[in-house]
Structure formats: C-alpha cells, structure tokens
Tab-separated table of C-alpha atoms in Angstrom:
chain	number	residue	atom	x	y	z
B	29	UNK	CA	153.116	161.984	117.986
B	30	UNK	CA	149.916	163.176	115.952
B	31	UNK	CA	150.712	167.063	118.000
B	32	UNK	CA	154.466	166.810	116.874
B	33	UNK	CA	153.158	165.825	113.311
B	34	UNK	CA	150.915	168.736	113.007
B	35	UNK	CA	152.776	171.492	114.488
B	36	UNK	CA	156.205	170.258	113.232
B	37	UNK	CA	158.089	171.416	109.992
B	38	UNK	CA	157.145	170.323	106.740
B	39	UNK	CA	153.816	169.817	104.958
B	40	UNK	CA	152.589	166.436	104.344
B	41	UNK	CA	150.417	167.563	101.720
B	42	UNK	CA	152.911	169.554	100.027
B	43	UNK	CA	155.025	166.475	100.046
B	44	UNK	CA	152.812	163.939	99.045
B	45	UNK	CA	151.789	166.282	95.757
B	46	UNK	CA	155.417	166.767	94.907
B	47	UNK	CA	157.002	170.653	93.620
B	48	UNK	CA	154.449	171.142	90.917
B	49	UNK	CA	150.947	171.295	91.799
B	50	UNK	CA	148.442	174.210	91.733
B	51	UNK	CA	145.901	175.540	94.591
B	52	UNK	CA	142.907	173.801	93.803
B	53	UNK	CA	144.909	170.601	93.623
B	54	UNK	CA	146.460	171.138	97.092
B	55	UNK	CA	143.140	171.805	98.866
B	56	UNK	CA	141.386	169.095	97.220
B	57	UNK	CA	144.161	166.733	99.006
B	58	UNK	CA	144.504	168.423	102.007
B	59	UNK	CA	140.239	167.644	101.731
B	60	UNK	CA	140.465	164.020	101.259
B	61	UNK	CA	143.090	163.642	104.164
B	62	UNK	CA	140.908	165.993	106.474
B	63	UNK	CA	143.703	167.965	106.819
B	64	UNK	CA	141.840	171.075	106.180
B	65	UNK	CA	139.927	170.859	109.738
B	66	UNK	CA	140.836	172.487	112.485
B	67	UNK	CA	143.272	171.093	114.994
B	68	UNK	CA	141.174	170.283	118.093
B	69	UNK	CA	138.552	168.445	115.685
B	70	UNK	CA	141.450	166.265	113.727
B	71	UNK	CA	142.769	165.157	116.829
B	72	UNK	CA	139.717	163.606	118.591
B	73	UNK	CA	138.590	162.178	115.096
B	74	UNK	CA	142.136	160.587	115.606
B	75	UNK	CA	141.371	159.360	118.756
B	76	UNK	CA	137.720	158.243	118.000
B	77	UNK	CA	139.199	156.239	115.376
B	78	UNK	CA	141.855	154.793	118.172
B	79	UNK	CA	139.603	153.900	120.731
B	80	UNK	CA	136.116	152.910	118.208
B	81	UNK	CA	138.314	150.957	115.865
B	82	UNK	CA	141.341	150.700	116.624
B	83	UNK	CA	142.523	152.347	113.657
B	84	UNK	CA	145.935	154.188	114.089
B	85	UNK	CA	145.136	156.175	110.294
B	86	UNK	CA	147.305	155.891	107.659
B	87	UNK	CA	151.123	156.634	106.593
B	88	UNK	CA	151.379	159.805	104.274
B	89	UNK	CA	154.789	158.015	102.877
B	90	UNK	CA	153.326	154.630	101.829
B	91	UNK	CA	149.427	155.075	102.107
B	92	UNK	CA	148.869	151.723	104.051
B	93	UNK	CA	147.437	151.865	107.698
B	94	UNK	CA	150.007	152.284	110.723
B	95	UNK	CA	148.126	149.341	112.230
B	96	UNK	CA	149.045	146.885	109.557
B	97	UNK	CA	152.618	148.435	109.398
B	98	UNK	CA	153.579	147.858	113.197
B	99	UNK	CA	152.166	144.175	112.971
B	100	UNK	CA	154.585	143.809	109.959
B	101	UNK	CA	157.401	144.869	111.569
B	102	UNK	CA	157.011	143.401	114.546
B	103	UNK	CA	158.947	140.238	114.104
B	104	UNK	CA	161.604	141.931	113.409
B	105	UNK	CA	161.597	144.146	115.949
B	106	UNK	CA	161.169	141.838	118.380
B	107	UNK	CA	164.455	139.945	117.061
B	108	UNK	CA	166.415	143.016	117.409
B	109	UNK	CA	165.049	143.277	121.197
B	110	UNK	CA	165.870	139.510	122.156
B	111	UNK	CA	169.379	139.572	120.188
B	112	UNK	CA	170.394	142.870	122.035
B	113	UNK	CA	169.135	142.446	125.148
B	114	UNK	CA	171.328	138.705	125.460
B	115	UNK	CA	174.073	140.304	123.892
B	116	UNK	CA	173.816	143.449	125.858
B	117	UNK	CA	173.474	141.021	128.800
B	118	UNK	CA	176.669	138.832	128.152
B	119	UNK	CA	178.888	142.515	127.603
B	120	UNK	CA	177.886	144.029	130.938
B	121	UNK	CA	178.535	141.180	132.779
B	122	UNK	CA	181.975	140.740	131.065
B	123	UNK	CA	182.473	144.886	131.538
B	124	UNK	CA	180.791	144.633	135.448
B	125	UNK	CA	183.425	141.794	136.433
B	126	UNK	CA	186.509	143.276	134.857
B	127	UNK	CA	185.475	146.956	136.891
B	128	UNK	CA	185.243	145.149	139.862
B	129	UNK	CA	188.592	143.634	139.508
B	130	UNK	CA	191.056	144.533	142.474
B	131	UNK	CA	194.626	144.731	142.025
B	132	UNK	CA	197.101	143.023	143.915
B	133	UNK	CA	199.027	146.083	145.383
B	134	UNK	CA	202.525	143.606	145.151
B	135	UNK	CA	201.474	143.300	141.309
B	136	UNK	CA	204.083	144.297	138.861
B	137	UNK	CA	203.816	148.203	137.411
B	138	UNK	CA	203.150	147.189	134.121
B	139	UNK	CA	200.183	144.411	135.004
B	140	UNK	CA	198.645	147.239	137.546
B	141	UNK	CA	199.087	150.046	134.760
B	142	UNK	CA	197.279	147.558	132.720
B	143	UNK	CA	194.630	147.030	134.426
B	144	UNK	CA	193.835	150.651	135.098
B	145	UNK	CA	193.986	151.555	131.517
B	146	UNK	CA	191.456	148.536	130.894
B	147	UNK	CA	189.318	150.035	133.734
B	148	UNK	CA	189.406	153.634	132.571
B	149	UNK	CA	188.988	152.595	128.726
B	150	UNK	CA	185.855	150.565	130.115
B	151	UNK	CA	184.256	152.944	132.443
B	152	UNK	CA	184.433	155.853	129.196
B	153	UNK	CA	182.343	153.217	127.551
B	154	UNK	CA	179.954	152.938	130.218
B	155	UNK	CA	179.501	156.661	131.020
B	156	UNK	CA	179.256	157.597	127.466
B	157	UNK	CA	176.961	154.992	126.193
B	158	UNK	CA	174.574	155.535	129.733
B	159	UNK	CA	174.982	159.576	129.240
B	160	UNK	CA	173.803	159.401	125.938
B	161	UNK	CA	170.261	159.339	124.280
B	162	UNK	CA	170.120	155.846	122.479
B	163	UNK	CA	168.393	157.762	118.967
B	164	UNK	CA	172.268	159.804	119.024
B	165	UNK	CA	174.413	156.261	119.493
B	166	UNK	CA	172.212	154.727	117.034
B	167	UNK	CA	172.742	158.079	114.467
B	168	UNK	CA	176.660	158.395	115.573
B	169	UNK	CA	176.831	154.354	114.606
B	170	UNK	CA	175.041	154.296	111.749
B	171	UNK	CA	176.094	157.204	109.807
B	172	UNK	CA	179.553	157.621	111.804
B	173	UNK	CA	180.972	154.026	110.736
B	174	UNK	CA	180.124	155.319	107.311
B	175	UNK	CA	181.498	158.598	106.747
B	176	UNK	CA	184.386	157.909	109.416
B	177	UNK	CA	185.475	154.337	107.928
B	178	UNK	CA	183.540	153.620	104.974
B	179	UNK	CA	181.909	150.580	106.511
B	180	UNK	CA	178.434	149.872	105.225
B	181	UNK	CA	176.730	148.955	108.201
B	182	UNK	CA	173.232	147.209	107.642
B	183	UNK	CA	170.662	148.948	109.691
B	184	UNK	CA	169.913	145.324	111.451
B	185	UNK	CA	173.202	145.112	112.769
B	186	UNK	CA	173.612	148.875	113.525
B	187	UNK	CA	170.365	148.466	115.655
B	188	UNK	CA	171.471	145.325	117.233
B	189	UNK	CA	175.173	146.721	118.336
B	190	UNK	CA	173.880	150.054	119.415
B	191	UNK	CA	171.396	147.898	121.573
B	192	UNK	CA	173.599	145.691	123.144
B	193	UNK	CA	176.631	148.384	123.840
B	194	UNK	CA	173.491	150.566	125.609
B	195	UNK	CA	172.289	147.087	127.460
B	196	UNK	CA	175.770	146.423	128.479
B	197	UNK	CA	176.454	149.842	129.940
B	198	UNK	CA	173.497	149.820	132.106
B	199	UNK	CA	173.625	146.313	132.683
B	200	UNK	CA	177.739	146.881	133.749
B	201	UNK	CA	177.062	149.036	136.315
B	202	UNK	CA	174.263	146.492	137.623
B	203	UNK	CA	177.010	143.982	138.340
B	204	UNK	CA	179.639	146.225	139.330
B	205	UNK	CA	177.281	147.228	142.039
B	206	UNK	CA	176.441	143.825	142.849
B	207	UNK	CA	179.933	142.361	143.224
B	208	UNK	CA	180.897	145.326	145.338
B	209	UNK	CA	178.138	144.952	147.643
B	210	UNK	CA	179.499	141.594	148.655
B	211	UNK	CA	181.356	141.993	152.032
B	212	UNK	CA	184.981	140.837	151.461
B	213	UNK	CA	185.207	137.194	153.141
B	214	UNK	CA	181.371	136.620	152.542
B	215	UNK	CA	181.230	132.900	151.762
B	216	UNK	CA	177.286	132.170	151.611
C-alpha cells in the first residue's frame, strides 16, 4: 500500500492544500508530512514506526491515525463479514442443491425445460460472480443499481449482497461437488 501510495497518481500534498497555494507553502507541507525525503528513507521510517510502535501514520483525508480508524470500523466490518458469510452460506446451499437436481427423463417437456433454464440461469450466476474480482461486483452493484434503476442502495447493504452472492457462488459449487460425489444408492 505505502509503494502504491507513493508512486501512484495524484499528490497528497497538492490535495490536502487545495488549487491555490504558492511554493513555499507546498514545501513547507510536504516538510511537516516528511514527504520531501527520499523514498527508501520514508518507507523504513514507515516501517520503524510499524514495528517500534505500532503506528500505521496518519490519513491525509481526515488527519486521524489509520490505527484508530481500523479499530473504529471494525465492528462494522465484522457485521458485514458474519451477515454475508451466513447469507452467502444459506444461497449456495439453496443454488448447490437445485444444480445437482436430476431430471426424471419420463418428466413432462415443459417441467424438464424448466428445470434446465433454472440450471443454466443459476450456473451464469455462479460463473460470473466466481470469474469476477469482488472490488468490480461490489462497483457494478453499487453504482450499477443506481444509474441502471435508480435504486439508492446503502453502501451496508450493497456490501452485504455483493458478499453473500460471491459466498454463495463459491460456496454452490462446494455442494454441488459434494452431492455429486455421493455414489447413487449410497445409504450411510
């Protein structure tokens, strides 16, 4: 993180001073944040302060320690894990048992054409939401729903349903796998 933040695009002292600012008032800042040293020396003053103190610096956006910030946030966090995870949990079984399904061959057409449309709908789900990076489903979810149907999603329950849809994908194929590994007439 502290490489991508110093060789990525932008400048946080630029930023923090807003558009009007002169020189001397720019490298006085960029002073005070040590930002004028070079990189080798900024980054093991970084991790001095990680392993000596355990002092993870402090945000350029709000000016409080990262420390305290994680610890804040953690609760929540940790809700969003526990609430996705069960839900994601509860989907892929549902998803893993209804892939698994076999179809009577002497079914009607129309229950059998069913149940293949159910099955293909399902595994689109699962190969798109296990082929896809989790920070692009959350994106797609939180600003799609917006722009595509003018929800207002809250970013609570975007993180939660993006969670439990990834969960439930991986956690699908977990059952579907299990239930097929089961020889047909097993009884134990």
């Amino acid at each position: 993180v502290f490489t991508i933040n110093y060789f990525g695009p932008g400048d946080p002292v630029a930023a923090l001073l807003g558009g009007n600012y002169t020189q001397e008032q720019y490298d006085a800042k960029e002073a005070e944040l040590g930002l004028d040293r070079p990189f080798l020396v900024q980054f093991f003053s970084y991790l001095q302060g990680i392993v000596t103190r355990g002092d993870l610096g402090d945000s350029f956006q709000t000016g409080l320690p990262v420390g305290q910030t994680i610890l804040q946030r953690f609760p929540l966090t940790l809700e969003l894990a526990i609430i996705g995870t069960i839900l994601g949990c509860l989907i892929g079984f549902a998803v893993g048992v209804v892939r698994s399904v076999v179809v009577d061959p002497g079914a009607s057409p129309i229950s059998r054409g069913l149940t293949a449309l159910v099955k293909a709908v399902l595994a689109i789900y699962v190969e798109i939401f296990r082929g896809t990076p989790m920070m692009v489903q959350a994106t797609v979810v939180y600003y799609g729903t917006m722009s595509l149907w003018g929800l207002d999603i809250p970013s609570f329950s975007a993180g939660v349903l993006v969670l439990s849809l990834n969960i439930g994908a991986y956690m699908s194929e977990s059952v579907r796998g299990a239930i097929g590994g089961i020889y047909p007439g097993q009884i134990e």
